mmCIF file of C-alpha atoms in Angstrom:
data_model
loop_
_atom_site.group_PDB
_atom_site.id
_atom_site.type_symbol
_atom_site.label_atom_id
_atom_site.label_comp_id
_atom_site.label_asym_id
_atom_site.label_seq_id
_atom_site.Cartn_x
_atom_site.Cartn_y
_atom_site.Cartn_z
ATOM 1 C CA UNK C 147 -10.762 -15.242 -7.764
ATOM 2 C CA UNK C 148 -9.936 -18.021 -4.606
ATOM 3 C CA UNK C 149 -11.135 -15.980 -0.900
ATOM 4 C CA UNK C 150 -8.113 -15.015 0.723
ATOM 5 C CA UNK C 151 -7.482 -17.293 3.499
ATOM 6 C CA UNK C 152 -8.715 -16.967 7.008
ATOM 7 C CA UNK C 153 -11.724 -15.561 5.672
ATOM 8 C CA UNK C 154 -10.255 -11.564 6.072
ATOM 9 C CA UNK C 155 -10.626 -11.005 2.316
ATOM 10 C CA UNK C 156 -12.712 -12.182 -0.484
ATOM 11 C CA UNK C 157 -10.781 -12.076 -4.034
ATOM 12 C CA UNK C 158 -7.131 -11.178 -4.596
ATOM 13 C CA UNK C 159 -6.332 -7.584 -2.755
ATOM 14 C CA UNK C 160 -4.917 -5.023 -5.249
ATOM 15 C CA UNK C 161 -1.920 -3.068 -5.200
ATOM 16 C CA UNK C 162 0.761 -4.197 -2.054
ATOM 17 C CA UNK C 163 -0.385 -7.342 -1.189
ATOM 18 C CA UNK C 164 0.790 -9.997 1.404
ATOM 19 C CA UNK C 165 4.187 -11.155 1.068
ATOM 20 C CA UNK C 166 4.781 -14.860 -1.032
ATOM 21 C CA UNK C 167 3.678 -17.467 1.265
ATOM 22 C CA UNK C 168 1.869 -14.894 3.901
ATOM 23 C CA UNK C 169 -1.522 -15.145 4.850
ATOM 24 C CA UNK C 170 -3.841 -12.369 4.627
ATOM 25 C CA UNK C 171 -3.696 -12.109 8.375
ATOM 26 C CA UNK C 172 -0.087 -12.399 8.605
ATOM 27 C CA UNK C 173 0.447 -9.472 6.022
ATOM 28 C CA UNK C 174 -1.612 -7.461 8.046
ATOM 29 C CA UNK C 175 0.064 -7.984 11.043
ATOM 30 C CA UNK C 176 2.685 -7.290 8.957
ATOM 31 C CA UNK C 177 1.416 -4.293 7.710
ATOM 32 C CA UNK C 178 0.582 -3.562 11.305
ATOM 33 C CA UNK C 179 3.723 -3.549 13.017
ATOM 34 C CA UNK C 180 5.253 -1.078 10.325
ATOM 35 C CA UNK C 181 2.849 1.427 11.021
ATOM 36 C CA UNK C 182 3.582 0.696 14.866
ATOM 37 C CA UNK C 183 7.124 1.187 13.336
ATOM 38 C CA UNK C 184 6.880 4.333 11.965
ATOM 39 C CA UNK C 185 4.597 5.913 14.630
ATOM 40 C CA UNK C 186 5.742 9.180 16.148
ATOM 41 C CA UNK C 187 8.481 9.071 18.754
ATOM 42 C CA UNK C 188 7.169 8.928 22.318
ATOM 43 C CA UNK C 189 3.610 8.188 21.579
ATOM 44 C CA UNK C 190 1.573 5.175 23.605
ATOM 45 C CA UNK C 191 0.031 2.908 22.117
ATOM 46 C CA UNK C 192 -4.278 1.903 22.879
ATOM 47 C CA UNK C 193 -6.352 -1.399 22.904
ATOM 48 C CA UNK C 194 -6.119 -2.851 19.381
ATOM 49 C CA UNK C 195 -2.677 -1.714 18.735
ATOM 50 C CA UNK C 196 -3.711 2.269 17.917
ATOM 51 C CA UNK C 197 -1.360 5.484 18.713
ATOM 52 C CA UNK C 198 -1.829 8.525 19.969
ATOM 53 C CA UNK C 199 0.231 10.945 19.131
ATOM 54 C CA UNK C 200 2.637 12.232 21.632
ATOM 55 C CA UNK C 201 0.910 16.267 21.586
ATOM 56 C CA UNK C 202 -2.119 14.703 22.672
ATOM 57 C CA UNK C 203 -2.318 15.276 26.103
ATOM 58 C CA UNK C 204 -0.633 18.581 25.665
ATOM 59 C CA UNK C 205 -3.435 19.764 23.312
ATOM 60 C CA UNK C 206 -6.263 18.201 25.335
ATOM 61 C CA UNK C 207 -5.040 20.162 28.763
ATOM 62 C CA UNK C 208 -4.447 23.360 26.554
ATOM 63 C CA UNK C 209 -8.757 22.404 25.088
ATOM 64 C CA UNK C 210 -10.020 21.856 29.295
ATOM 65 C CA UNK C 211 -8.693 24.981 30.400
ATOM 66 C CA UNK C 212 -9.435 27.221 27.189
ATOM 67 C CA UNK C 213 -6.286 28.007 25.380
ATOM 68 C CA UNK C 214 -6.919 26.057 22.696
ATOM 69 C CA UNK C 215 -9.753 27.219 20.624
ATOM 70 C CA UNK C 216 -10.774 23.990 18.480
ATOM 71 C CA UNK C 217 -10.178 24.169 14.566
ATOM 72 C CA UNK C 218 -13.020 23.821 12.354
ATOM 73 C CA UNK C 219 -13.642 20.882 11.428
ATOM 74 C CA UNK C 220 -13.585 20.655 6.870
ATOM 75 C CA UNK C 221 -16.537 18.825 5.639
ATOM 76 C CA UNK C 222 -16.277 15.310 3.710
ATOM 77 C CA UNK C 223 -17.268 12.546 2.371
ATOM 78 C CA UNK C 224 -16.547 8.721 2.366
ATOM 79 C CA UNK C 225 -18.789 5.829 0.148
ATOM 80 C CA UNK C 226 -19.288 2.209 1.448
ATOM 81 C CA UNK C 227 -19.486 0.756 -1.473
ATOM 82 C CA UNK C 228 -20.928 -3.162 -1.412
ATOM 83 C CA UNK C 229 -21.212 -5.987 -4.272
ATOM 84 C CA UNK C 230 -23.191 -8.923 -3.246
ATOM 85 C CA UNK C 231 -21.267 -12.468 -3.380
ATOM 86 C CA UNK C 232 -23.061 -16.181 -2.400
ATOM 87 C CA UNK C 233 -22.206 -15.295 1.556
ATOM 88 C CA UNK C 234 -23.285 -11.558 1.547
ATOM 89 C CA UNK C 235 -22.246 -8.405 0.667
ATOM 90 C CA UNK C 236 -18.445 -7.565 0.798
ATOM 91 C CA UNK C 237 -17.334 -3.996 1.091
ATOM 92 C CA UNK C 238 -14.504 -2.386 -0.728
ATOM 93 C CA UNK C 239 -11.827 -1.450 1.997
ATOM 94 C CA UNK C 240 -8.472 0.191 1.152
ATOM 95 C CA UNK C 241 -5.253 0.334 3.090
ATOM 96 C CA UNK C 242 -3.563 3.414 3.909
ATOM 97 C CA UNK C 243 0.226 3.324 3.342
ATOM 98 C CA UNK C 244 2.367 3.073 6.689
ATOM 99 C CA UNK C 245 3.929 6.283 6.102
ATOM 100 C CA UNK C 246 0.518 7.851 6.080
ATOM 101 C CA UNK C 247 1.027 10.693 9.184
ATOM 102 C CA UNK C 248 -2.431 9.662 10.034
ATOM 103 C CA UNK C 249 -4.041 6.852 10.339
ATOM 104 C CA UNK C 250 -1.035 4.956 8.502
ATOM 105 C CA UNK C 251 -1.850 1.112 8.425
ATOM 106 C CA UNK C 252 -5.201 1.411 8.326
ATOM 107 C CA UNK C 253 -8.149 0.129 6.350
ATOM 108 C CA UNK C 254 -10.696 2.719 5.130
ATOM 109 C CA UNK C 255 -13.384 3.728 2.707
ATOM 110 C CA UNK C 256 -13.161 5.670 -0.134
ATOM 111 C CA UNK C 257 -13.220 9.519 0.599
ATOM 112 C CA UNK C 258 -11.639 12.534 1.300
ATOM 113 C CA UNK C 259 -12.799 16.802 1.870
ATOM 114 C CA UNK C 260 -15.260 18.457 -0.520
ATOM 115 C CA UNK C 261 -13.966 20.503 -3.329
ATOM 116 C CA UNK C 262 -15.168 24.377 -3.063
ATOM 117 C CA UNK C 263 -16.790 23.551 -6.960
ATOM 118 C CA UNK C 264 -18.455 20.717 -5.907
ATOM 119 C CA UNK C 265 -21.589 22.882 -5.087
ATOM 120 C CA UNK C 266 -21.561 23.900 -8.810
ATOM 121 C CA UNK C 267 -25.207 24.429 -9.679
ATOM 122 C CA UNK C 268 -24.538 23.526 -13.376
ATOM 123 C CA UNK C 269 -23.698 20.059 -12.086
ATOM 124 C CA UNK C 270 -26.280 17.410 -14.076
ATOM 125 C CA UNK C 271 -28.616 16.088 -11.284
ATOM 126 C CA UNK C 272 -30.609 12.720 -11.161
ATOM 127 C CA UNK C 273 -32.542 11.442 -7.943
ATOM 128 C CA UNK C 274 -33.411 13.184 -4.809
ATOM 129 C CA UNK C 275 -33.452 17.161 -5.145
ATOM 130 C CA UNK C 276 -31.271 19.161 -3.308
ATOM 131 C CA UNK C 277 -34.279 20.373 -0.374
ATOM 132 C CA UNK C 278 -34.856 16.255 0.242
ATOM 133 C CA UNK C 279 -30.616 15.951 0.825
ATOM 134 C CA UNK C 280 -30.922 18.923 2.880
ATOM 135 C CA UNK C 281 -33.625 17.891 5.025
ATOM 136 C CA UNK C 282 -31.847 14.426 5.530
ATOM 137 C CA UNK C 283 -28.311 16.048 6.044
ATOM 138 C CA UNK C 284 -29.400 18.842 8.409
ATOM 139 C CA UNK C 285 -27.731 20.959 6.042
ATOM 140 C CA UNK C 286 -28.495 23.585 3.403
ATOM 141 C CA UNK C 287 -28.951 22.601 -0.220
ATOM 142 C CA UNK C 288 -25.559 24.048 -1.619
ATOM 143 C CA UNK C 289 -23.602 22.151 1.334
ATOM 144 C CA UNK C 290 -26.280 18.748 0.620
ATOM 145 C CA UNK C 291 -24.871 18.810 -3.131
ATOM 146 C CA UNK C 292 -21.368 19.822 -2.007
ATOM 147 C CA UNK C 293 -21.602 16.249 0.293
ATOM 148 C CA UNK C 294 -23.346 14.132 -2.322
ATOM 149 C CA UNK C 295 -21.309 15.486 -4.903
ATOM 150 C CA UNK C 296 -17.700 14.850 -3.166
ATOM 151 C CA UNK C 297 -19.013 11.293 -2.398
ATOM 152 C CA UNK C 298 -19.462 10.795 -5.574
ATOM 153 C CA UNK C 299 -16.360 12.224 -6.811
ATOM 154 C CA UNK C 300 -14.164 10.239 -4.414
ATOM 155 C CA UNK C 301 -15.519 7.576 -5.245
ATOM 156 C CA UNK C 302 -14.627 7.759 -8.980
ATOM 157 C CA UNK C 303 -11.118 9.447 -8.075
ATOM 158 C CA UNK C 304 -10.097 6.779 -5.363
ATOM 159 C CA UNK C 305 -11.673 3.549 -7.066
ATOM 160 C CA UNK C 306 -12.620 4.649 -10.700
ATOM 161 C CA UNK C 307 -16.604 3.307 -10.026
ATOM 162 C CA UNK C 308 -18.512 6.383 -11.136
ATOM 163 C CA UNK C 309 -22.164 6.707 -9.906
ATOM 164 C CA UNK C 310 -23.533 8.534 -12.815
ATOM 165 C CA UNK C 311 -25.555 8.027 -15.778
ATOM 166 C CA UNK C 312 -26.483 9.288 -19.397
ATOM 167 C CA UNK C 313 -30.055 9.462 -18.117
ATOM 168 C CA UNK C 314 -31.701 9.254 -14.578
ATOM 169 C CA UNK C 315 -32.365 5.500 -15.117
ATOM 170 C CA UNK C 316 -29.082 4.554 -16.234
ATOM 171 C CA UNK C 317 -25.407 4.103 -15.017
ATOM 172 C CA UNK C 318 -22.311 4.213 -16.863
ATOM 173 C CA UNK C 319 -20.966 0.302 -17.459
ATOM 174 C CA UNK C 320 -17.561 0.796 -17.880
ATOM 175 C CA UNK C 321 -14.657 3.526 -16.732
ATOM 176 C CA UNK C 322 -11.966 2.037 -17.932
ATOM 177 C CA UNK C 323 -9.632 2.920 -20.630
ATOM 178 C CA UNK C 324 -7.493 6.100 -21.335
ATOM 179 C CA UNK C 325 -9.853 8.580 -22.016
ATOM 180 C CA UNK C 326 -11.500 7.565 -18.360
ATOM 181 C CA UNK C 327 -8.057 7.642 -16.536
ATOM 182 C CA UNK C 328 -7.169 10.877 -18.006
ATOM 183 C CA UNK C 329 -10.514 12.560 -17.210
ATOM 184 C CA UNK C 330 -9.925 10.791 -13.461
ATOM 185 C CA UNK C 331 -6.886 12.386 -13.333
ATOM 186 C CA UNK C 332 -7.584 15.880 -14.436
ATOM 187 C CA UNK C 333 -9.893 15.754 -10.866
ATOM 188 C CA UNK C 334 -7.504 14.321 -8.478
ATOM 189 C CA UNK C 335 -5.331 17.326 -9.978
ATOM 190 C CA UNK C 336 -8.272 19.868 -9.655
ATOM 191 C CA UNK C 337 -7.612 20.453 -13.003
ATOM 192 C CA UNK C 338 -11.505 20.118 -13.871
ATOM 193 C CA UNK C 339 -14.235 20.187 -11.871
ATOM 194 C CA UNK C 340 -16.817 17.459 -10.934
ATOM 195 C CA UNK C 341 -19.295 19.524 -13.006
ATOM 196 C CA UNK C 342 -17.025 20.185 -16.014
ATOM 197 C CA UNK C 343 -16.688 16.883 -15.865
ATOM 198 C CA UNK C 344 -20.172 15.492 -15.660
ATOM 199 C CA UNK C 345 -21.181 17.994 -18.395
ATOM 200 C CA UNK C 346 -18.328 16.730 -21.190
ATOM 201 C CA UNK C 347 -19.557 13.219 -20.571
ATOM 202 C CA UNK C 348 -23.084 14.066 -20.572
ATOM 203 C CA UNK C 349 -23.554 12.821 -17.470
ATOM 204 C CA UNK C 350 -25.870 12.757 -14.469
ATOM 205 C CA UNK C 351 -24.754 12.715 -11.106
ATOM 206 C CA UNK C 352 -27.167 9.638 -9.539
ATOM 207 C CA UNK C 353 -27.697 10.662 -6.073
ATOM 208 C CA UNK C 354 -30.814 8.142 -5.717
ATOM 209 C CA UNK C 355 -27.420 5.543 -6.029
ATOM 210 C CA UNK C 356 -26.650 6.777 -2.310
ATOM 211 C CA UNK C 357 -27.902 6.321 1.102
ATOM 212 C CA UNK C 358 -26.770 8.322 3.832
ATOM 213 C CA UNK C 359 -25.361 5.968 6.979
ATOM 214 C CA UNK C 360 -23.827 8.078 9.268
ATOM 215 C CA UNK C 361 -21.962 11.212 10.729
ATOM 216 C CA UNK C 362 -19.204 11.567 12.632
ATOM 217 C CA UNK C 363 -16.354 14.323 13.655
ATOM 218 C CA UNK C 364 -13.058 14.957 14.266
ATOM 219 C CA UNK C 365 -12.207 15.494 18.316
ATOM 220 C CA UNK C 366 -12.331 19.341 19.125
ATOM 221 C CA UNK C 367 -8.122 18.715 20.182
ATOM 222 C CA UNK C 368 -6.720 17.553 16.597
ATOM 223 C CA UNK C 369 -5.016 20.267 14.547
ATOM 224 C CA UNK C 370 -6.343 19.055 11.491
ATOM 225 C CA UNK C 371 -10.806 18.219 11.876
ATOM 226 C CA UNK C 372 -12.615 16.796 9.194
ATOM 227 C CA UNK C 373 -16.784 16.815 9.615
ATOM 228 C CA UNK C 374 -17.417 13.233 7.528
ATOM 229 C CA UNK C 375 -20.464 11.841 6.175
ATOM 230 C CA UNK C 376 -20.701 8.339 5.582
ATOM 231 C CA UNK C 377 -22.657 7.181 2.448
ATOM 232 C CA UNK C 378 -23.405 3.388 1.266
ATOM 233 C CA UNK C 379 -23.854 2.615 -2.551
ATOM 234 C CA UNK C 380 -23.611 -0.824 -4.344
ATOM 235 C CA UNK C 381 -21.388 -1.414 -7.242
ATOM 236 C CA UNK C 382 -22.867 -0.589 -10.721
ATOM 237 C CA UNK C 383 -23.094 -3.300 -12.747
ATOM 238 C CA UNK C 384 -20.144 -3.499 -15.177
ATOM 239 C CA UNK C 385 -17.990 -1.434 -13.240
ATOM 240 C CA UNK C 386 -15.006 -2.549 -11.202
ATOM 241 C CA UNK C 387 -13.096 -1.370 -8.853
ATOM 242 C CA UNK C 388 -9.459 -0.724 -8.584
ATOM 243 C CA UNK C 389 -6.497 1.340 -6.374
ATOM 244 C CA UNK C 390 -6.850 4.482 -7.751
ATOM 245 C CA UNK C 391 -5.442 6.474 -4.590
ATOM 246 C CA UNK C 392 -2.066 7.673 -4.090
ATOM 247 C CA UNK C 393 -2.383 7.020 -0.504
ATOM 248 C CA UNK C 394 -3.441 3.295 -0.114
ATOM 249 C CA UNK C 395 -1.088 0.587 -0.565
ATOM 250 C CA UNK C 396 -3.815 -2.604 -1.356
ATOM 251 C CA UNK C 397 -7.604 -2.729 -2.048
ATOM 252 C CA UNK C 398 -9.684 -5.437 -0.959
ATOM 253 C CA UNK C 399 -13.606 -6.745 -1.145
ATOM 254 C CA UNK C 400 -14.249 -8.109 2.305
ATOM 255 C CA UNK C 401 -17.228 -9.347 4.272
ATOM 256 C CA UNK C 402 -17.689 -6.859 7.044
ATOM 257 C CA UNK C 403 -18.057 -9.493 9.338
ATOM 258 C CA UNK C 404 -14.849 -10.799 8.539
ATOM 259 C CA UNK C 405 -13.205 -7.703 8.514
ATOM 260 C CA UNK C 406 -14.806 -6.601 12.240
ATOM 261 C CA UNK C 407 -13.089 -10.246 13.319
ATOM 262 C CA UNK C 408 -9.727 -9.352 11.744
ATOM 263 C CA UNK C 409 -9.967 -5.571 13.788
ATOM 264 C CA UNK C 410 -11.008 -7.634 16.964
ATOM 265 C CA UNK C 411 -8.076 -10.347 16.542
ATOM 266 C CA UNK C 412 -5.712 -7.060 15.793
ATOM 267 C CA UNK C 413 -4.781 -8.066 12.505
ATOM 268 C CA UNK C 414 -6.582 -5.521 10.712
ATOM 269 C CA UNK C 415 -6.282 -1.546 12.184
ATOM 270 C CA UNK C 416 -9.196 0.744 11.796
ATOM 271 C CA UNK C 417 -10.091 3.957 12.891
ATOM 272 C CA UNK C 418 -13.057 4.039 15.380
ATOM 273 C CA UNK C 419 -15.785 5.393 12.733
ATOM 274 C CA UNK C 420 -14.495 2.813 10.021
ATOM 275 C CA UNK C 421 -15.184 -0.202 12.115
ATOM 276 C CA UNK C 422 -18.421 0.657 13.807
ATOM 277 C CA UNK C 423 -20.023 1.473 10.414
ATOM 278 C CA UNK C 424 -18.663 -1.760 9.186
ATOM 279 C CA UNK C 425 -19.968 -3.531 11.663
ATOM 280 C CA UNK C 426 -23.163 -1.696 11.085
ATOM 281 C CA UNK C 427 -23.611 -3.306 8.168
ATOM 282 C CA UNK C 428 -22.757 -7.079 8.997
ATOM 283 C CA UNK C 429 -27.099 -7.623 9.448
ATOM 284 C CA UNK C 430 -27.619 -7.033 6.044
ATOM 285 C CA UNK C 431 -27.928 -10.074 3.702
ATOM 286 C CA UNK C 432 -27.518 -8.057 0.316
ATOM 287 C CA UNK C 433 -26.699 -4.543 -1.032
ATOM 288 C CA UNK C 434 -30.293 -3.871 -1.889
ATOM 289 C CA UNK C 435 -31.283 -4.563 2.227
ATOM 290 C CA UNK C 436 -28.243 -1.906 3.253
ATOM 291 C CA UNK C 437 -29.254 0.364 0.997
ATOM 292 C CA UNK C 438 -33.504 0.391 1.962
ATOM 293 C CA UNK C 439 -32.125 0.179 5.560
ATOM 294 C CA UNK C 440 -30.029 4.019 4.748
ATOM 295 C CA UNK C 441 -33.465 5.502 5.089
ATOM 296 C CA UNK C 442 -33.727 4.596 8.728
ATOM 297 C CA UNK C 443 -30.393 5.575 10.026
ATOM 298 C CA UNK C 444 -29.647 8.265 12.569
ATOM 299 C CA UNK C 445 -27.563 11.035 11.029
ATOM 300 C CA UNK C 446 -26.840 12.621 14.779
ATOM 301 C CA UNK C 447 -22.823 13.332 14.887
ATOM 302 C CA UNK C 448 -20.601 11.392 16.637
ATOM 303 C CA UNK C 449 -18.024 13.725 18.351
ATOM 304 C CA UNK C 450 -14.916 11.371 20.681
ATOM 305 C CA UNK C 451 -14.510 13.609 24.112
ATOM 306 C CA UNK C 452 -11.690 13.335 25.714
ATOM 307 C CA UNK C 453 -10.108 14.136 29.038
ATOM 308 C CA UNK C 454 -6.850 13.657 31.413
ATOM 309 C CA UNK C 455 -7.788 11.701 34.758
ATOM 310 C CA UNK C 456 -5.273 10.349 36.774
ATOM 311 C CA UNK C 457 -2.932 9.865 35.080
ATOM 312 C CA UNK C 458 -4.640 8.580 31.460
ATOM 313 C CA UNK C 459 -5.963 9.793 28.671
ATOM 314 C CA UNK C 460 -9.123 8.811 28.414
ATOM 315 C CA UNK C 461 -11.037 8.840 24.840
ATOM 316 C CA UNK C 462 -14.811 7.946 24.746
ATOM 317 C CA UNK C 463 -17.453 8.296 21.692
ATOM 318 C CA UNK C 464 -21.139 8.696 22.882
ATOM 319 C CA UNK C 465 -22.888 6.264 22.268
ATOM 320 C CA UNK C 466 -20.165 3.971 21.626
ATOM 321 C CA UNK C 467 -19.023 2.579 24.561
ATOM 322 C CA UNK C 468 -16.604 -0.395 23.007
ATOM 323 C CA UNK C 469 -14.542 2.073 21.929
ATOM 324 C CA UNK C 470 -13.491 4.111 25.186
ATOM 325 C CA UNK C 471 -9.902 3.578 25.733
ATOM 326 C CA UNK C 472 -7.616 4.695 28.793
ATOM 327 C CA UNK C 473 -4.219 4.930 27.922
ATOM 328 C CA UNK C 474 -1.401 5.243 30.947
ATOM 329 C CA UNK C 475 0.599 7.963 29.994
ATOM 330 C CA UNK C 476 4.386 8.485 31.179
ATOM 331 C CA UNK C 477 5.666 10.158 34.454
ATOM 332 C CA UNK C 478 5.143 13.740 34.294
ATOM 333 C CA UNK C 479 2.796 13.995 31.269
ATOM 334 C CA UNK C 480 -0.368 15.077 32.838
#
């Protein structure tokens, strides 16, 4: 299919697309000002055309001077998945709907929270052992499966790719059809588990498909805290990807690159960790290279700290200085 023009999107986006006679850039800009739209009442709005919500500063006071004891943060998983093209690998990106109550507008990864069955010890196993995933996750083996296992999961749930396998040297070529749409289904519903599911097939679960890329958490002042792991795979051969989720409007394969200019020109919205991994992957000239590269990446958690000063909210990620904002609040808010 034709790149989409202005170089944000390589093939024809699925699902809610651009209107007739759009550009990709104007539809997200589009896309971009109804999520501005539909924003809470009162918020303020950060470099790059992001919101806070209005109970922000409220909750970060209440988290300086101790009456707010921070939720803990769910575990979960998201999946960079690549395909190389002739100019480098693109990533599969979808688009949360506007009315989304967070992150509405933007572009994300496959993923969502671990199921409490997705450390299942019947699950069929191919790759790494759990004690390797452990030692690379800083975690114990039952939450290293849990992780690798919800990654997977997601994966198949939010873009029907499945990384699994009859045997430990193979990958399933194809999940489309009805049986494969009922079976994805049945685990979007919890109906089945990942495990169940695996085991009917006669499936392994090809954790050797993954690379682990990166770690970061929820701030200590939202009410609801996730604790994500990012993974990168690269698309099995055969398979192909499609919009799956209930909560994304439009898929797309995109260059990082070109997706990191779209965030900078503020046509695209992103969440902090979404863009810095994607830009962590714009060196890489093919899914092979990202993958190798996995090996080598820092795992240490990213945490955002936040604090009232004068009148702003200030948000700041260690290590990740491009991303500190400082937001002017309203009279009588701090």
């Amino acid at each position: 299919m034709p790149n989409g023009q202005n170089g944000h999107a390589q093939g024809q986006g699925q699902g809610q697309g651009p209107e007739q006679g759009e550009s990709p850039g104007q539809g997200e800009a589009r896309a971009r000002e109804q999520a501005r739209e539909q924003a809470p009442a009162g918020g303020g709005e950060t470099a790059g055309g992001q919101w806070y919500p209005p109970e922000w500063p409220d909750r970060i006071r209440a988290l300086a001077d101790g009456s707010l004891t921070p939720v803990a943060p769910k575990r979960a998983a998201t999946v960079m998945l690549l395909r190389d093209t002739p100019d480098g690998p693109a990533v599969h990106m979808l688009r949360r709907r506007a009315s989304m109550a967070f992150a509405g507008g933007a572009y994300a990864y496959p993923g969502g929270g671990v199921d409490p069955r997705d450390d299942d010890h019947l699950v069929g196993w191919a790759g790494p052992d759990l004690e390797s995933w452990a030692a690379l996750l800083g975690t114990d083996t039952a939450s290293a499966q849990a992780l690798v296992c919800a990654a997977v999961r997601e994966t198949f749930e939010e873009a029907g790719v499945l990384l699994a396998g009859p045997t430990a040297d193979t990958v399933v070529g194809d999940t489309t059809g009805e049986d494969w749409e009922a079976d994805r289904q049945a685990l979007v519903a919890r109906e089945i588990s990942f495990a169940d599911f695996l085991d009917r097939r006669g499936l392994l679960l090809r954790s050797d498909l993954l690379g682990a890329w990166a770690r970061w958490i929820t701030p200590e002042f939202e009410p609801r805290r996730y604790d994500t792991w990012f993974f990168v795979a690269a698309l099995p051969e055969g398979q192909r990807t499609r919009n799956a989720s209930t909560e994304a409007d439009r898929t797309v394969w995109t260059r990082p690159a070109d997706a990191a200019d779209g965030y900078d020109k503020g046509e695209l919205l992103m969440m902090p960790p979404t863009i810095s991994t994607l830009r962590s992957l714009e060196p890489y000239g093919t899914a092979a290279e990202a993958l190798a590269a996995a090996a080598g990446r820092d795992l240490e958690p990213v945490l955002a700290q936040a604090s009232l000063e004068s009148g702003e909210l200030v948000l700041s990620w260690p290590g990740h200085d491009e991303f500190t904002k400082r937001v002017r609040l309203g009279r009588g808010t701090v």
